[in-house]
Coordinates of C-alpha atoms in Angstrom, one line a residue:
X1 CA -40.7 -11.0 9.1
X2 CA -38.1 -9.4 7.0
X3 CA -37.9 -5.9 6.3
X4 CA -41.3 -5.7 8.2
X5 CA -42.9 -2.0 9.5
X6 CA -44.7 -2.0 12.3
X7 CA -47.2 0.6 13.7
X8 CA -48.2 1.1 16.8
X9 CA -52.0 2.9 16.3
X10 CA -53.4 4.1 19.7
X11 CA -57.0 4.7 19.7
X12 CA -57.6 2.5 16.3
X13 CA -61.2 1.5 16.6
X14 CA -62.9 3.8 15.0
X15 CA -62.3 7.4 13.2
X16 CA -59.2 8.7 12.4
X17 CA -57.4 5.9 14.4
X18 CA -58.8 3.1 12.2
X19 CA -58.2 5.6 9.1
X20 CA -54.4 5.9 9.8
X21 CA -54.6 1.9 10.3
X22 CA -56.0 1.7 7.0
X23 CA -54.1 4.1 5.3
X24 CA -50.9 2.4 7.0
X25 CA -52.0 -1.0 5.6
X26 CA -52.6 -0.2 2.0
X27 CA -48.8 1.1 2.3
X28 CA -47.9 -3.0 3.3
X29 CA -47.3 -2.1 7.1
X30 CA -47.6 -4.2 9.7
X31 CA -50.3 -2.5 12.0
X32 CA -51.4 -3.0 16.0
X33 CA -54.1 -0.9 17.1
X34 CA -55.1 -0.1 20.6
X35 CA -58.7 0.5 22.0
X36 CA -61.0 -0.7 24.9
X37 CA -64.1 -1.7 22.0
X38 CA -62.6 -5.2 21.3
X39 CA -65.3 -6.2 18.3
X40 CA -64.1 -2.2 17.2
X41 CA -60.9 -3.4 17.1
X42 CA -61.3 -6.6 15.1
X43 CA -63.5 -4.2 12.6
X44 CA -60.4 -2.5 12.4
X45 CA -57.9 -5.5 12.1
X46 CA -60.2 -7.1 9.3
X47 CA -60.0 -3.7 7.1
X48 CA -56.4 -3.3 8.1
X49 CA -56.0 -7.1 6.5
X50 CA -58.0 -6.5 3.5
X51 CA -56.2 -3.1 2.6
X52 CA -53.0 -5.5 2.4
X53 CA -51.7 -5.0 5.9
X54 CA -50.8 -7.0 8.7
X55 CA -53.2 -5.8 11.9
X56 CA -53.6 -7.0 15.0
X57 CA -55.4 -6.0 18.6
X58 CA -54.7 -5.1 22.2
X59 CA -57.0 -3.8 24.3
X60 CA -56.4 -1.2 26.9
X61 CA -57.4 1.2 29.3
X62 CA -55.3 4.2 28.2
X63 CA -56.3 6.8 31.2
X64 CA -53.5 3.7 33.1
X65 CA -50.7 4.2 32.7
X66 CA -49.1 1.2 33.4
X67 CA -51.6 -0.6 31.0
X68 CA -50.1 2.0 28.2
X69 CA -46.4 0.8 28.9
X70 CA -47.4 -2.5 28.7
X71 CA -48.7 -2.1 25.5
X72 CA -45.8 -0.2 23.9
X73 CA -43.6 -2.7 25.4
X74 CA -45.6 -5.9 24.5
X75 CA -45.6 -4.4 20.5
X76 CA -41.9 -3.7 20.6
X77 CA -41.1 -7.6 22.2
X78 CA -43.6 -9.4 20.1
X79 CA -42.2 -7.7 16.7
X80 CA -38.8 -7.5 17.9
X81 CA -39.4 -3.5 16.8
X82 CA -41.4 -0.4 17.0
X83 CA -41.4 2.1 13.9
X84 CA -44.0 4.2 14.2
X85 CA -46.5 5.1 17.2
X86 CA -49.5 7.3 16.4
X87 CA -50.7 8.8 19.7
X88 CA -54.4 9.5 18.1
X89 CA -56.5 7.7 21.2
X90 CA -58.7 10.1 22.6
X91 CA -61.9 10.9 24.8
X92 CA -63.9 13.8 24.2
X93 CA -66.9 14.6 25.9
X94 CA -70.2 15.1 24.5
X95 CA -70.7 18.4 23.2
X96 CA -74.0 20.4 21.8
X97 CA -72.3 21.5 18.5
X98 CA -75.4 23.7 17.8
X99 CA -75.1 25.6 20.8
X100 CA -72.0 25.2 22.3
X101 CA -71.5 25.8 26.3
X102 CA -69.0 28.0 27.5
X103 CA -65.8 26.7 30.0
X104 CA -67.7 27.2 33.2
X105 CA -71.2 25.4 31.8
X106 CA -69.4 22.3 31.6
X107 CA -68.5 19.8 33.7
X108 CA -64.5 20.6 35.6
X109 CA -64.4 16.7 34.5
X110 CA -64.0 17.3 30.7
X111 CA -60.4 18.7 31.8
X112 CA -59.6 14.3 32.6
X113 CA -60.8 12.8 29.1
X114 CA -59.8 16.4 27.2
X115 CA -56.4 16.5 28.7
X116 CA -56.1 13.1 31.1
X117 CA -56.5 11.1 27.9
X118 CA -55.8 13.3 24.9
X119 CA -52.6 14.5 26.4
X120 CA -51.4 13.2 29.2
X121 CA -52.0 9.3 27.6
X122 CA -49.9 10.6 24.8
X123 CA -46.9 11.7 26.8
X124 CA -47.1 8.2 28.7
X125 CA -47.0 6.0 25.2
X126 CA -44.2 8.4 23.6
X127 CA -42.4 7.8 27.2
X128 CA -42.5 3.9 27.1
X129 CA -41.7 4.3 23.3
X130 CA -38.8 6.5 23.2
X131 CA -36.1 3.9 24.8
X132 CA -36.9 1.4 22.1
X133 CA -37.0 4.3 19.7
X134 CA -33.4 5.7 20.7
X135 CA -31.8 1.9 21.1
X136 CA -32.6 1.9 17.0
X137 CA -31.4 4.8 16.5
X138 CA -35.1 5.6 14.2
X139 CA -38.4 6.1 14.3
X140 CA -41.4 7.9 13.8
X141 CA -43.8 9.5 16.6
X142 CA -47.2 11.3 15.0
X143 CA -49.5 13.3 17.7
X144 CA -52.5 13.8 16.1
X145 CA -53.4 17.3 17.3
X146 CA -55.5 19.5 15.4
X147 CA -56.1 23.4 14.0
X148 CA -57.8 23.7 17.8
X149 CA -54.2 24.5 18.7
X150 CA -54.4 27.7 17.4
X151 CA -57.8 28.7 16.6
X152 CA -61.0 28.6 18.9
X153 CA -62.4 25.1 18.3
X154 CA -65.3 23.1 20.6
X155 CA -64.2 24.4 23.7
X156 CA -61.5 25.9 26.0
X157 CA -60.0 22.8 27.4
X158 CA -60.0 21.3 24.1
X159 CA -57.9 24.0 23.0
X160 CA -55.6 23.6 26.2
X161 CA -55.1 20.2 25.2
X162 CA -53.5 20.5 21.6
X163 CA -51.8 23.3 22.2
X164 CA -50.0 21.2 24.9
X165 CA -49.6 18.4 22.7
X166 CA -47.8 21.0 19.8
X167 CA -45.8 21.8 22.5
X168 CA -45.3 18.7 23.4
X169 CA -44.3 17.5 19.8
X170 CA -41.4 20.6 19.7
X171 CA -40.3 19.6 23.0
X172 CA -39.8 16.1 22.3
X173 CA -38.1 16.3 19.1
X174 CA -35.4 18.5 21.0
X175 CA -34.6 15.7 23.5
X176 CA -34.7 13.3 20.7
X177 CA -33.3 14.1 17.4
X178 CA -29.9 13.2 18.2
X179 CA -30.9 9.8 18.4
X180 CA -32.4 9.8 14.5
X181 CA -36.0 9.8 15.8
X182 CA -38.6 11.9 13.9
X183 CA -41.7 13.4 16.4
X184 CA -44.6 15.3 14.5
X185 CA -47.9 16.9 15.4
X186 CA -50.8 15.9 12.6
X187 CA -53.5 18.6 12.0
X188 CA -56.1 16.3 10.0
X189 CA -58.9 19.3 9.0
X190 CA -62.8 18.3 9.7
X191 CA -63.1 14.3 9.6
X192 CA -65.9 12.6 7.9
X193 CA -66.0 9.8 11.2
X194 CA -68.9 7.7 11.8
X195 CA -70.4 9.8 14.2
X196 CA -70.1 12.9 12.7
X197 CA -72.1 11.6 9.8
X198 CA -74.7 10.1 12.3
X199 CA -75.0 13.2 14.1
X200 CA -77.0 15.1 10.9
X201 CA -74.9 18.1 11.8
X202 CA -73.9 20.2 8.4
X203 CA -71.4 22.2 9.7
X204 CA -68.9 22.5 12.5
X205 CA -67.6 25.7 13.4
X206 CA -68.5 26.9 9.9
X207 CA -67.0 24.6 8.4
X208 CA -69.5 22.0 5.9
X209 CA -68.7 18.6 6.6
X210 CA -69.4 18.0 3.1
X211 CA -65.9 19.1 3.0
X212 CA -64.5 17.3 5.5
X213 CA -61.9 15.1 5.2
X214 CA -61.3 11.0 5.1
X215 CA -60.1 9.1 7.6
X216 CA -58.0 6.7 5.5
X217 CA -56.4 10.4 4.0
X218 CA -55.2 10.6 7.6
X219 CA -53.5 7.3 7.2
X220 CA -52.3 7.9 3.6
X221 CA -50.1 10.7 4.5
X222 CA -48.9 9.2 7.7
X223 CA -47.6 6.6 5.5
X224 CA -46.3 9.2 3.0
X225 CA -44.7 11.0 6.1
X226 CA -43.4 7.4 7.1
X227 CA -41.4 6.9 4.1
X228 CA -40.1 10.0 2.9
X229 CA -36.0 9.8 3.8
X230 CA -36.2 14.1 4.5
X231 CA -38.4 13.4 7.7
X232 CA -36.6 14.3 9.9
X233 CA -36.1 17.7 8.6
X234 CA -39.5 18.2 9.9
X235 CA -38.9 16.8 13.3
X236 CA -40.7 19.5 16.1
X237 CA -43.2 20.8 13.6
X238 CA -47.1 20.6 12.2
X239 CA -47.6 18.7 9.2
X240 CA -51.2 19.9 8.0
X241 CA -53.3 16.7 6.6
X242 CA -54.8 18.5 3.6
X243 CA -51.1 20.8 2.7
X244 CA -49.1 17.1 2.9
X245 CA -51.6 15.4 0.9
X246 CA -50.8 18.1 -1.9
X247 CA -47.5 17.9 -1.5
X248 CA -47.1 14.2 -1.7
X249 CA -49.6 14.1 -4.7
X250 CA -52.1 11.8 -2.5
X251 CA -55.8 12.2 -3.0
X252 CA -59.3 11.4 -0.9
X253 CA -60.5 7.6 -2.1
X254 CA -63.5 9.5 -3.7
X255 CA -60.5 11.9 -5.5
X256 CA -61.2 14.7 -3.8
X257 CA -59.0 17.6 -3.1
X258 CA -59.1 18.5 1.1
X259 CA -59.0 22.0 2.2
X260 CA -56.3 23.0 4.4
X261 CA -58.0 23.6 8.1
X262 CA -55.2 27.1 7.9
X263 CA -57.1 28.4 5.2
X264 CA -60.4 27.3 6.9
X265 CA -60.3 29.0 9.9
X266 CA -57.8 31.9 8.5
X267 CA -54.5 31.2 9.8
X268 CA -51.4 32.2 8.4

């Protein structure tokens, strides 16, 4: 297809993975999202279609590695191209939000779905993805990483994780901005997902989830980010969910106006 755009969404089923589909779509690209859930993923196909997109599936097991190349690879041969690859597939334990454990009260195996799947699965996608990326000399890589970076959020390990993955994101952009392609870390703020809303919780770390943010105003500024020709000038950094949305002039579907997670949890 000519002049086509095509996405690469890990972890689209659900969340903020089938938000950035979504938000990706309404912006006319051409969208594959990954996932084990196969009737998730053709939830998120059939919204990624009606939002004016083109979406397709693959399903995978993304704590393999080699299941994770052969899906970056698979998307790059079937489309002839890879533009954008949103590492946003993740694992995260269940957590008492209302009384929160400390490091040693949980289970050592939260460090393989905390840091085996939300980083580590990252590193092994943007390493598939990076000789297709460099051999067009473009491209776009969003981490989805969060405030948790920085501020106390959850737990220890989930900390450990973003952090790495910010890192990761600087790092990466080093070995690859000679080659034209753009790598970003995506703090969305709290996220209005499915099961945050079914859990009755009204606030996460003090913050109300009545202001928490959309999913598909995840995927709206990813798309913003996408097409802006200055992108690369952000190459290694954080782009903050709720500061681009301002900045790009995009707003929630319901018009609201998110709150940046820096002024949330009191970051400069």
């Amino acid at each position: 297809m000519s002049g086509e755009r095509v996405a690469l969404v890990t972890g689209g089923s659900k969340g903020v993975g089938q938000g950035i589909a979504v938000g990706l779509a309404e912006a006319g690209w051409t969208v594959v999202v990954s996932g084990r859930d196969e009737s998730r993923l053709a939830a998120t196909v059939a919204r990624v279609d009606a939002a004016g997109g083109h979406g397709s599936a693959r399903t995978c097991h993304h704590e393999d590695d080699a299941e994770v190349a052969a899906l970056v690879r698979g998307v790059a041969e079937e489309h002839g191209r890879l533009d954008l690859l949103v590492n946003n597939v993740w694992a995260g334990p269940r957590m008492n939000h209302l009384r929160p454990e400390r490091f040693w009260e949980r289970p050592l195996s939260d460090w393989d779905s905390l840091v085996g799947i939300g980083l580590r699965a990252h590193f092994v996608a943007t390493h598939a993805a990076a000789p297709i990326l460099v051999a067009q000399g473009s491209g776009l890589v969003v981490n989805v990483s969060s405030v948790g970076a920085r501020a106390y959020l959850h737990s220890t390990l989930y900390g450990v994780g973003k952090a790495g993955l910010d890192k990761m994101t600087q790092d990466l952009a080093l070995e690859l901005g000679a080659d034209g392609v753009t790598v970003l870390s995506l703090w969305p703020g709290l996220v209005r997902t499915e099961q945050l809303l079914a859990s009755g919780l009204e606030s996460i770390a003090g913050v109300p989830v009545s202001d928490a943010e959309t999913p598909e105003l995840q995927g709206r500024v990813v798309a913003a980010l996408a097409a802006d020709p200055a992108v690369h000038g952000r190459t290694g950094t954080v782009v903050v969910t709720a500061e681009a949305a301002a900045e790009y002039g995009i707003a929630e579907p319901d018009g609201g106006v998110p709150v940046s997670p820096r002024v949330m949890f009191g970051l400069a």
